[in-house]
CSV table of C-alpha atoms and ligand atoms in Angstrom, one decimal:
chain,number,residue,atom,x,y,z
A,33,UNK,CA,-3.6,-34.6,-3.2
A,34,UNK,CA,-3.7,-37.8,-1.8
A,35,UNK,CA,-2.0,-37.5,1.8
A,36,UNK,CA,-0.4,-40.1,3.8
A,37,UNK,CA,-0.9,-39.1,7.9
A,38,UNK,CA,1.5,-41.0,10.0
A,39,UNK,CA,-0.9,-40.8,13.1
A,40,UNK,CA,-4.8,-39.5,12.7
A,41,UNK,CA,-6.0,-40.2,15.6
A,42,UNK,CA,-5.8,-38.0,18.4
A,43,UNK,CA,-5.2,-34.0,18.6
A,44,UNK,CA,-3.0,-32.8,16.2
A,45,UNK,CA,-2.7,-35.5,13.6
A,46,UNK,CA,-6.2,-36.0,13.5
A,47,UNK,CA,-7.1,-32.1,13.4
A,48,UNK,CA,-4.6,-32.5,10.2
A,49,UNK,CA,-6.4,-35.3,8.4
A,50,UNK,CA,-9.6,-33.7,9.1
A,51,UNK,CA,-8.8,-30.1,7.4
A,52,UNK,CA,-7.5,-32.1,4.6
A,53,UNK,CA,-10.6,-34.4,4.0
A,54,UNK,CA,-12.5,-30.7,4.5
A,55,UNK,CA,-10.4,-29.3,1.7
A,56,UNK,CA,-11.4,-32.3,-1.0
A,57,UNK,CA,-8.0,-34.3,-0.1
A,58,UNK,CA,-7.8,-38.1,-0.4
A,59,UNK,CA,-6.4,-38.7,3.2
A,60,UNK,CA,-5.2,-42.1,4.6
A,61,UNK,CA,-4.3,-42.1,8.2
A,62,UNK,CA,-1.9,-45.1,9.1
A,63,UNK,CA,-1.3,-46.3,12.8
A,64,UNK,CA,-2.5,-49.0,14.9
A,65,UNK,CA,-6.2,-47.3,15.6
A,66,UNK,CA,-5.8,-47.7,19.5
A,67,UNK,CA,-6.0,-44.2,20.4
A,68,UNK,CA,-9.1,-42.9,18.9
A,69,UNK,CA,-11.1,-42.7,15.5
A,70,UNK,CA,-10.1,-41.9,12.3
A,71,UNK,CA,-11.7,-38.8,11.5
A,72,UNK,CA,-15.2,-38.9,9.0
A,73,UNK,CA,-13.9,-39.2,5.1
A,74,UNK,CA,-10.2,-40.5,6.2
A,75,UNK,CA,-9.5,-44.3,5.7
A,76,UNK,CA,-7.7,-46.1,8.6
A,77,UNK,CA,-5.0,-48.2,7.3
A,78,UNK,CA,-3.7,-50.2,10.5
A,79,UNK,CA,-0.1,-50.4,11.2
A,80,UNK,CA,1.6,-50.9,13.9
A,81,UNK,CA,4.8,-48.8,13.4
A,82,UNK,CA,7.2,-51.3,15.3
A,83,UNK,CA,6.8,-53.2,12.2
A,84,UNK,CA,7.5,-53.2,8.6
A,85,UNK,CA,5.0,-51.4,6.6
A,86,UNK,CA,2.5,-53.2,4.6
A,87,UNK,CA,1.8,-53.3,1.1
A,88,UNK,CA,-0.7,-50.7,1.2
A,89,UNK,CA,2.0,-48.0,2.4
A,90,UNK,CA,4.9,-49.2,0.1
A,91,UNK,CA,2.9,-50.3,-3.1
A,92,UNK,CA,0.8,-47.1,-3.1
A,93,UNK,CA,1.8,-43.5,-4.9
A,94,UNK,CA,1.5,-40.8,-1.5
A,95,UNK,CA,1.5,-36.7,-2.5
A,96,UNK,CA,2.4,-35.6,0.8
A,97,UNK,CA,3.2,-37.5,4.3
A,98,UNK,CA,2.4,-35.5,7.3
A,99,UNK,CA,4.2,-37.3,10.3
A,100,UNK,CA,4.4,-36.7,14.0
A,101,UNK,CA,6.4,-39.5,15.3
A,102,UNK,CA,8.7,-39.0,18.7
A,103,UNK,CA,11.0,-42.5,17.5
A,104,UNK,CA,13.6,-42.6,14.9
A,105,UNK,CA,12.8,-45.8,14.4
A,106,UNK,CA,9.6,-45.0,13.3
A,107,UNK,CA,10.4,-42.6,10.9
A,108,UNK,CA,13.4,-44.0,9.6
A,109,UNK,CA,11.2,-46.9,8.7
A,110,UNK,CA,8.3,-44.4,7.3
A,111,UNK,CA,10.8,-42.8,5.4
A,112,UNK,CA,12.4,-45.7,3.7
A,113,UNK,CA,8.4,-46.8,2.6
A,114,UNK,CA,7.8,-43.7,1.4
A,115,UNK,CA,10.9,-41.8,-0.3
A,116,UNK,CA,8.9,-40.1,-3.1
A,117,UNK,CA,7.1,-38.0,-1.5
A,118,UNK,CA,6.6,-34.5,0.0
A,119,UNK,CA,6.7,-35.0,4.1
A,120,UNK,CA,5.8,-32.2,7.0
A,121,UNK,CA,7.5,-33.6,9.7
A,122,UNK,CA,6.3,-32.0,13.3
A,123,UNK,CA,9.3,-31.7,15.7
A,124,UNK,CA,8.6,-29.6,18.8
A,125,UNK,CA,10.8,-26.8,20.2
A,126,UNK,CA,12.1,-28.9,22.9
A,127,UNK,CA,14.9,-29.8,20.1
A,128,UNK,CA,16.9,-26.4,21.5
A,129,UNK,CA,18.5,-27.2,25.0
A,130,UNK,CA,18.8,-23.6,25.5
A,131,UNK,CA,15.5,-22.5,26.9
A,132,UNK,CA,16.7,-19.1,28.5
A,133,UNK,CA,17.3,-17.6,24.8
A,134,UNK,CA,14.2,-16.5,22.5
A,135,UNK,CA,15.3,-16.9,18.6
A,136,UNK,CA,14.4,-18.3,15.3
A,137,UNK,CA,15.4,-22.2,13.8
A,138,UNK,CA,18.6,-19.6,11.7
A,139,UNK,CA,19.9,-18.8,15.7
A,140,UNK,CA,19.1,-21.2,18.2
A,141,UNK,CA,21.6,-24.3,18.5
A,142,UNK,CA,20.1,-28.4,18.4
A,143,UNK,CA,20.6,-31.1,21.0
A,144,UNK,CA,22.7,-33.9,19.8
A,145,UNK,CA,20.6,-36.4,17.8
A,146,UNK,CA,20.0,-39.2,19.6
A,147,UNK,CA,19.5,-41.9,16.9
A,148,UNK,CA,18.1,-45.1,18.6
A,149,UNK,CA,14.5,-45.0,20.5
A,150,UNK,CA,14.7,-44.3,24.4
A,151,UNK,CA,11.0,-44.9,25.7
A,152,UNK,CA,9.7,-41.0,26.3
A,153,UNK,CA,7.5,-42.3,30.1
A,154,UNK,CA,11.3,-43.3,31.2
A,155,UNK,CA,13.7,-40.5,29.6
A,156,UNK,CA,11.4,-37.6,28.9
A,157,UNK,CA,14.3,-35.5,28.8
A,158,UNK,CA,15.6,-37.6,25.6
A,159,UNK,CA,12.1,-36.4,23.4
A,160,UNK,CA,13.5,-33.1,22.1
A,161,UNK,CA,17.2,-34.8,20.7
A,162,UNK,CA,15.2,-37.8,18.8
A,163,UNK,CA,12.9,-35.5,17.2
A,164,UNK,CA,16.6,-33.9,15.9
A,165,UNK,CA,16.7,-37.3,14.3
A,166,UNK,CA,13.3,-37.5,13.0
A,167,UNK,CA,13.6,-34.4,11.6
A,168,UNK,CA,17.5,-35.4,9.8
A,169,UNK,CA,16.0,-38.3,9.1
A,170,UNK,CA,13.2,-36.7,6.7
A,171,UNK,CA,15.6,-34.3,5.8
A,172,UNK,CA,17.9,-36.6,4.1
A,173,UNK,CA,15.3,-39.4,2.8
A,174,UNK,CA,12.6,-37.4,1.5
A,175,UNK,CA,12.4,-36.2,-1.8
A,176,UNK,CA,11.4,-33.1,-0.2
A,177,UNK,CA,10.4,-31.7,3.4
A,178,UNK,CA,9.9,-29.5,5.7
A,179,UNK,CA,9.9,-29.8,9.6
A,180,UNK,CA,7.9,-27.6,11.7
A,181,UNK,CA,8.7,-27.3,15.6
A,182,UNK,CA,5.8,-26.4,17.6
A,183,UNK,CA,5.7,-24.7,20.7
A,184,UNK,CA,2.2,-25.1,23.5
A,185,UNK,CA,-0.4,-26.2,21.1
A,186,UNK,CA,-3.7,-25.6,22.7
A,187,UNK,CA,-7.4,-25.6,21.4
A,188,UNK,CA,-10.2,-28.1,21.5
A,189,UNK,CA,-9.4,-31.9,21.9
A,190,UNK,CA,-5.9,-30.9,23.4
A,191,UNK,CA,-5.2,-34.2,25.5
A,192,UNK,CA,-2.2,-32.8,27.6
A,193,UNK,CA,-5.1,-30.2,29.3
A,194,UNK,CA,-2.2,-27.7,29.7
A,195,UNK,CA,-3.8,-24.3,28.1
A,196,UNK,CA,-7.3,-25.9,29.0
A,197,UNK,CA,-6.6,-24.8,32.4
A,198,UNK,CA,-6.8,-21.6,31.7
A,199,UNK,CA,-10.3,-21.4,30.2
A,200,UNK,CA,-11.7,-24.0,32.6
A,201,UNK,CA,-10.1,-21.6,35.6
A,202,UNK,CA,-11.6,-18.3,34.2
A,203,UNK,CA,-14.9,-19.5,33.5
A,204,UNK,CA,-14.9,-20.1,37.4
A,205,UNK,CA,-14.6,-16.2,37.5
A,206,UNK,CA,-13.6,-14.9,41.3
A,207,UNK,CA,-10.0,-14.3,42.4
A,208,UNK,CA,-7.6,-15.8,40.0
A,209,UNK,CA,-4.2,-17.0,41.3
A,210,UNK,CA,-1.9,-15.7,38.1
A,211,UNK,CA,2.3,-17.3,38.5
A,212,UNK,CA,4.8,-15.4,38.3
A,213,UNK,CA,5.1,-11.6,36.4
A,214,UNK,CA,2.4,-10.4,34.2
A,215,UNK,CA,5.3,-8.8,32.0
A,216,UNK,CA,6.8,-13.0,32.0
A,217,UNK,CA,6.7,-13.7,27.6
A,218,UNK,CA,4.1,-16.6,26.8
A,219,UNK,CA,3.6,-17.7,23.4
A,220,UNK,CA,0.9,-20.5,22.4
A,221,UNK,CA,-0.2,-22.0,19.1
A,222,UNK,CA,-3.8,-22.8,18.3
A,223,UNK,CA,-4.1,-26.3,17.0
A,224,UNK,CA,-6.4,-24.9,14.4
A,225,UNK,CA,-3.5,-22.6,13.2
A,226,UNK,CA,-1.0,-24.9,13.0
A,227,UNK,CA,-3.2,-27.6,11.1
A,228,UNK,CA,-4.3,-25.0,7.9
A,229,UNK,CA,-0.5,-24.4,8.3
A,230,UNK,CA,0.6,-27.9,7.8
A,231,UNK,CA,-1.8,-29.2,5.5
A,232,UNK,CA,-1.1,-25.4,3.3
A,233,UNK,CA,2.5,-26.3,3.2
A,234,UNK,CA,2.1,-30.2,2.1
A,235,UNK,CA,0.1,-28.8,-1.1
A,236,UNK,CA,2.6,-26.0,-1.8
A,237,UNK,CA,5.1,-28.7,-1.1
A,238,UNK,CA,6.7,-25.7,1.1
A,239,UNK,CA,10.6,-26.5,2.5
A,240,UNK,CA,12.8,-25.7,5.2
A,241,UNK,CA,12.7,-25.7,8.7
A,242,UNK,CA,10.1,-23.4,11.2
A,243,UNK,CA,8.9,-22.6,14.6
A,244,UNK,CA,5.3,-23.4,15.0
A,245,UNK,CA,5.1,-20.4,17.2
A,246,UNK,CA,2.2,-17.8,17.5
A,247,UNK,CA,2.9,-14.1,18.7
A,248,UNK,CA,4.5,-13.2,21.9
A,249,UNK,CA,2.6,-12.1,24.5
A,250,UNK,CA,2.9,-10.8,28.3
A,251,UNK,CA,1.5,-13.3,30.3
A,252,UNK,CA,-0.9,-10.8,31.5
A,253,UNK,CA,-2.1,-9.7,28.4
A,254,UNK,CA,-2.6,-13.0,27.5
A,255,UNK,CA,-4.8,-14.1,30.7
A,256,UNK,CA,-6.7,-10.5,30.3
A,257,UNK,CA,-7.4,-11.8,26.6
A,258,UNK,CA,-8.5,-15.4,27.8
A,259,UNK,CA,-10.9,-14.0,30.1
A,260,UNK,CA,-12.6,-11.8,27.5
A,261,UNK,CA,-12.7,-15.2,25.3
A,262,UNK,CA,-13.8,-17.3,28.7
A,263,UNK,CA,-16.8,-14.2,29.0
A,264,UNK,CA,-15.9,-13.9,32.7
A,265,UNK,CA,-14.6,-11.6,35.4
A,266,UNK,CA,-12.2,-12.3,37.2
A,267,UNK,CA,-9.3,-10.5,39.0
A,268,UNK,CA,-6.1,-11.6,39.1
A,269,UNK,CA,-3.4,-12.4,42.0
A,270,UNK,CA,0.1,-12.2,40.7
A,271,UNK,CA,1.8,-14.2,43.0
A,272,UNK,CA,5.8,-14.0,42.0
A,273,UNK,CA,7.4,-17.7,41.5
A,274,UNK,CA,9.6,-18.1,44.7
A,275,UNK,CA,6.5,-18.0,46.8
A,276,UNK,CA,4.8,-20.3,44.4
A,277,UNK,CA,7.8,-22.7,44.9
A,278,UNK,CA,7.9,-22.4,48.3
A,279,UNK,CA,4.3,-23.5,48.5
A,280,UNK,CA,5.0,-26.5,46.3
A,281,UNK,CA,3.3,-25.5,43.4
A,282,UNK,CA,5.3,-27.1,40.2
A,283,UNK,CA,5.3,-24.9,36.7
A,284,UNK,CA,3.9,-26.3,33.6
A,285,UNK,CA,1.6,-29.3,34.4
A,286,UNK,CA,0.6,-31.8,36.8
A,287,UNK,CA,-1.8,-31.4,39.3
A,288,UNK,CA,-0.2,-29.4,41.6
A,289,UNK,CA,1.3,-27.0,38.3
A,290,UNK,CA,0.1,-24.3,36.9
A,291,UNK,CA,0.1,-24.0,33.1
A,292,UNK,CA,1.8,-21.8,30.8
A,293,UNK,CA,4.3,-20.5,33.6
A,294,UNK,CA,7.9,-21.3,33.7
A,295,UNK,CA,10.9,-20.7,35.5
A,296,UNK,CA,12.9,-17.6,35.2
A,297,UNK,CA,15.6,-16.6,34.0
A,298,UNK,CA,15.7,-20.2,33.3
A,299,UNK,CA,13.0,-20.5,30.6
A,300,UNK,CA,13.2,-17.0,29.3
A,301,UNK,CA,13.1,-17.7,25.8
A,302,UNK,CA,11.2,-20.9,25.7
A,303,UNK,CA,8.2,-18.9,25.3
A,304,UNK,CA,9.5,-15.9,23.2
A,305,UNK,CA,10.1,-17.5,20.1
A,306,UNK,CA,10.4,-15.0,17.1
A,307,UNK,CA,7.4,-15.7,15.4
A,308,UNK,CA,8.2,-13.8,11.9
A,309,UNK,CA,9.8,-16.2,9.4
A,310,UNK,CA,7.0,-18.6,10.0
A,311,UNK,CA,4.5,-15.7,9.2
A,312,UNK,CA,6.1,-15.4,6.6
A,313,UNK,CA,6.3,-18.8,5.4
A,314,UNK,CA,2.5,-18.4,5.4
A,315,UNK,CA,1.6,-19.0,9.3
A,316,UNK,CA,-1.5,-17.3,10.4
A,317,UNK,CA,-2.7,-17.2,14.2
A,318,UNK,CA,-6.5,-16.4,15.4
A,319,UNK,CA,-6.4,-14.3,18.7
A,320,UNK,CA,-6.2,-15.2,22.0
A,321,UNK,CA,-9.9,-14.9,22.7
A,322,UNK,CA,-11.3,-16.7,20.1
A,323,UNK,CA,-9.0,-20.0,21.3
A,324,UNK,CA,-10.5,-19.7,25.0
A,325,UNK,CA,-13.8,-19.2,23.9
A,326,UNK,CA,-13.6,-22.6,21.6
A,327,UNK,CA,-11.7,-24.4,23.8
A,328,UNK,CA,-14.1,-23.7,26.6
A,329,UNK,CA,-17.0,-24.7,24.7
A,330,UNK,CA,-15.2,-28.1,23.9
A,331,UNK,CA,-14.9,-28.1,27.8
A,332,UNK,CA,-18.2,-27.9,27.7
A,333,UNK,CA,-19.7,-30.7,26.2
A,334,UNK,CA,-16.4,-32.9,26.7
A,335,UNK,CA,-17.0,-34.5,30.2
A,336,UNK,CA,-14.1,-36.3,29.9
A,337,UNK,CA,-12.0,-33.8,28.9
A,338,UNK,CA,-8.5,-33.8,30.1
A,339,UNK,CA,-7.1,-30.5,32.4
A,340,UNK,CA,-4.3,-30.2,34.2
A,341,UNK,CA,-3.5,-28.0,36.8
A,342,UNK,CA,-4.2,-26.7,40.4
A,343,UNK,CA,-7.7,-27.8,41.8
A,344,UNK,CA,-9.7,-24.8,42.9
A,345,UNK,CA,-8.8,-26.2,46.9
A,346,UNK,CA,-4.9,-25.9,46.0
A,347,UNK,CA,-5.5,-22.7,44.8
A,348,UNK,CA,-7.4,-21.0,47.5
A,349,UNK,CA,-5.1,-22.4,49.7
A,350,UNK,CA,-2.3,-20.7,47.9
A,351,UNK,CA,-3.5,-17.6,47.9
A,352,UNK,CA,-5.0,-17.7,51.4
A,353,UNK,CA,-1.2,-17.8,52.2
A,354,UNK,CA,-0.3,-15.0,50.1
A,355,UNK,CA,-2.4,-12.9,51.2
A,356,UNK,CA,-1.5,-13.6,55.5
A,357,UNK,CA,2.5,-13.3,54.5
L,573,NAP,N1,1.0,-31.0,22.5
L,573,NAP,C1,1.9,-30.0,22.4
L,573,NAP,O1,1.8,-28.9,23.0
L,573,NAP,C2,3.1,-30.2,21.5
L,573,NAP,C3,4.2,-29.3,21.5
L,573,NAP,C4,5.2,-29.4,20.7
L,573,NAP,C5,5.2,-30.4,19.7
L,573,NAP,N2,4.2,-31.4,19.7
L,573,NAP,C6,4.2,-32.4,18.7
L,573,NAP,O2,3.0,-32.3,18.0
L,573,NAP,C7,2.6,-33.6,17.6
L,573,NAP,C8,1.3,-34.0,18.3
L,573,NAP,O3,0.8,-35.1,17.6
L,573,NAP,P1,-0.6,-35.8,18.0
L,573,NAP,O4,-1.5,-34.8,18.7
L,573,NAP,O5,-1.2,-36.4,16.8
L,573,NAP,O6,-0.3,-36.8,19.1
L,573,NAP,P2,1.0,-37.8,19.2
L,573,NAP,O7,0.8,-38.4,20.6
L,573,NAP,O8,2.2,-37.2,18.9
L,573,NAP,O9,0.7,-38.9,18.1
L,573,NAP,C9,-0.1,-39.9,18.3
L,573,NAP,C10,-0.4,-40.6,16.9
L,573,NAP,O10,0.6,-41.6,16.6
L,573,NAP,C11,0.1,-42.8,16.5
L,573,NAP,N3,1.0,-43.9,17.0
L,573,NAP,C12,1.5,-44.0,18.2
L,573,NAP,N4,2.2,-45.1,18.3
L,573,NAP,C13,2.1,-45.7,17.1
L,573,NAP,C14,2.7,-47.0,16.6
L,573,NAP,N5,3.4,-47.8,17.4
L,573,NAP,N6,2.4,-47.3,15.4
L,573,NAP,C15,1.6,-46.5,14.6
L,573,NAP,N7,1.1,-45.3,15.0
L,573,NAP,C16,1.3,-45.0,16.3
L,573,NAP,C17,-1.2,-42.8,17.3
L,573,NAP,O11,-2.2,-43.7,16.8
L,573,NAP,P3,-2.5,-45.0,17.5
L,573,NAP,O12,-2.2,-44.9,19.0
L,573,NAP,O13,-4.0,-45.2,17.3
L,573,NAP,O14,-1.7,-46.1,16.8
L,573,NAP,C18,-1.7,-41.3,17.1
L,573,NAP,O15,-2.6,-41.2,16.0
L,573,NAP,C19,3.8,-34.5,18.0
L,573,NAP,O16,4.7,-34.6,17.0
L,573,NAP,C20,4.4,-33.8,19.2
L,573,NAP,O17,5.7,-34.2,19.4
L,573,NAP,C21,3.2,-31.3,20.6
């Protein structure tokens, strides 16, 4: 197959070009080269997407594009370059404004497209309704497609350091400050996973639209099964989320967050996405365990690995509280 990345090098894309150049494909990854290497086997072809597409792109006869754009512009221009072809377009979940409801792409309603580019830094809130464009973009310029919506991707090379946390934070072993309700949903998807997926479904040509969603797990199931991964023990401190809030501790990210806990009712369903018709659609996830115990290696011998999250002072001092309420 010769594959067309849109992207290549950082995380995901790059993890994508990669499996492909593993798997005997001829893979070119086109961007502007600024945010990492290409990696081994894949030729870079440079192109800044703001601009027309060079000859390369338009003169050349692409399989499969594989595409993780955030701007319509982008892939409106991609698109028109590259009609012909199969494309995977990767959207994200954040295209259903209705976090408090768990269901599949057949039940959940879209945000309203938002057609023109709105800078992501300034209007984060504006990512998930472009990526509705990007994907009705692709969906009526492609010869054929398929758009898959991802929810937390985590493994090794993650650059948000979201699910990283969690590894780095066991491996300290001790008392473990844990948000929220251990029966609180949680759902992650290894970037592993989701790049065999991908790269599967641009050979098979594979249609339609998916959640790229692992199983559903209780949060503390999944923390028990991160620490078996990390090799440490540790206990846990479930500390519910109004005291967390109350001690200015923000959900998600950042470095007073913690990762993988979210606001409830709120975000209910954010995290409770029904994996099957994406199993289905050939989606296979490795266990909980395995992605700690890779992505903590990473950690390992990544110095300048990204994490987000609490710093082991915040978090003492959190549950230092708790524990003289
Ligand atoms: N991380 C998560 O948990 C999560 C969750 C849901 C969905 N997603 C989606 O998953 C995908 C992740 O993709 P990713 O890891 O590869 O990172 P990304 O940040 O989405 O994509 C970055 C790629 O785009 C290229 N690029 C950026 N600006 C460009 C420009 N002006 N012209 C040409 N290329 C440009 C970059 O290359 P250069 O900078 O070198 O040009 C880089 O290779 C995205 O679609 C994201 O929306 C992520």
């Amino acid at each position: 197959m010769r594959l067309l990345v849109l992207g290549g090098t950082q995380f995901l894309s790059r993890a994508v070009a990669a499996e492909a150049v593993a798997r005997g494909h001829d893979v070119t990854c086109a961007c502007r080269g600024v945010s990492g290497t290409v990696p081994d086997g894949a030729e870079l072809l440079v192109w800044d997407r703001d601009d027309e597409p060079p000859a390369a792109i338009t003169e050349a006869a692409w399989d499969a594009v594989v595409d993780v754009s955030r701007l319509p512009s982008h892939v409106r221009r991609a698109v028109a370059a590259v009609p012909d072809a199969h494309w995977v377009f990767v959207s994200t979940i954040n295209v259903y404004p209705d976090n408090d409801i768990a269901g599949t792409p057949a039940t959940l309603r879209l945000h309203e497209p938002i057609t023109d580019d709105i800078d992501p830094k300034t209007s984060p809130e504006a990512y998930g309704a472009m990526k509705v464009a990007c994907e009705q973009i692709v969906a009526v310029g492609a010869a054929s497609s398929m758009s898959i919506r991802p929810g937390l991707i985590a493994g090794p090379d993650d650059g948000t350091g979201r699910f990283t946390y969690w590894p780095w934070r066991l491996d300290l072993g001790g008392e473990v400050l844990a948000p929220g309700s251990p029966d609180d949903t949680v759902q992650i998807i290894d970037v592993r996973d989701l790049t065999g997926w991908i790269v599967d479904s641009a050979e098979s040509r594979r249609t339609g639209t998916y959640d790229g969603v692992g199983d559903i797990h209780r949060l503390g199931d999944l923390l028990a099964q991160a620490a078996i991964g990390a090799g440490t023990d540790c206990t846990f401190t479930w500390v519910d989320q109004e005291f967390l809030a109350a001690q200015e501790v923000e959900p998600w990210a950042g470095d007073s967050g913690l990762p993988l806990w979210l606001p409830r009712p709120e975000y209910d369903g954010m995290l409770a996405h029904d994996p099957t018709p994406s199993f289905d659609a050939g989606l296979r996830v490795r266990p909980i365990a395995d992605t700690t115990r890779d992505t903590l290696a990473w950690l390992r011998e990544t110095p300048d690995a990204v994490r987000t999250g609490l710093s082991p002072e915040a978090e003492a001092r959190v549950l230092a509280a708790w524990h003289a309420r």
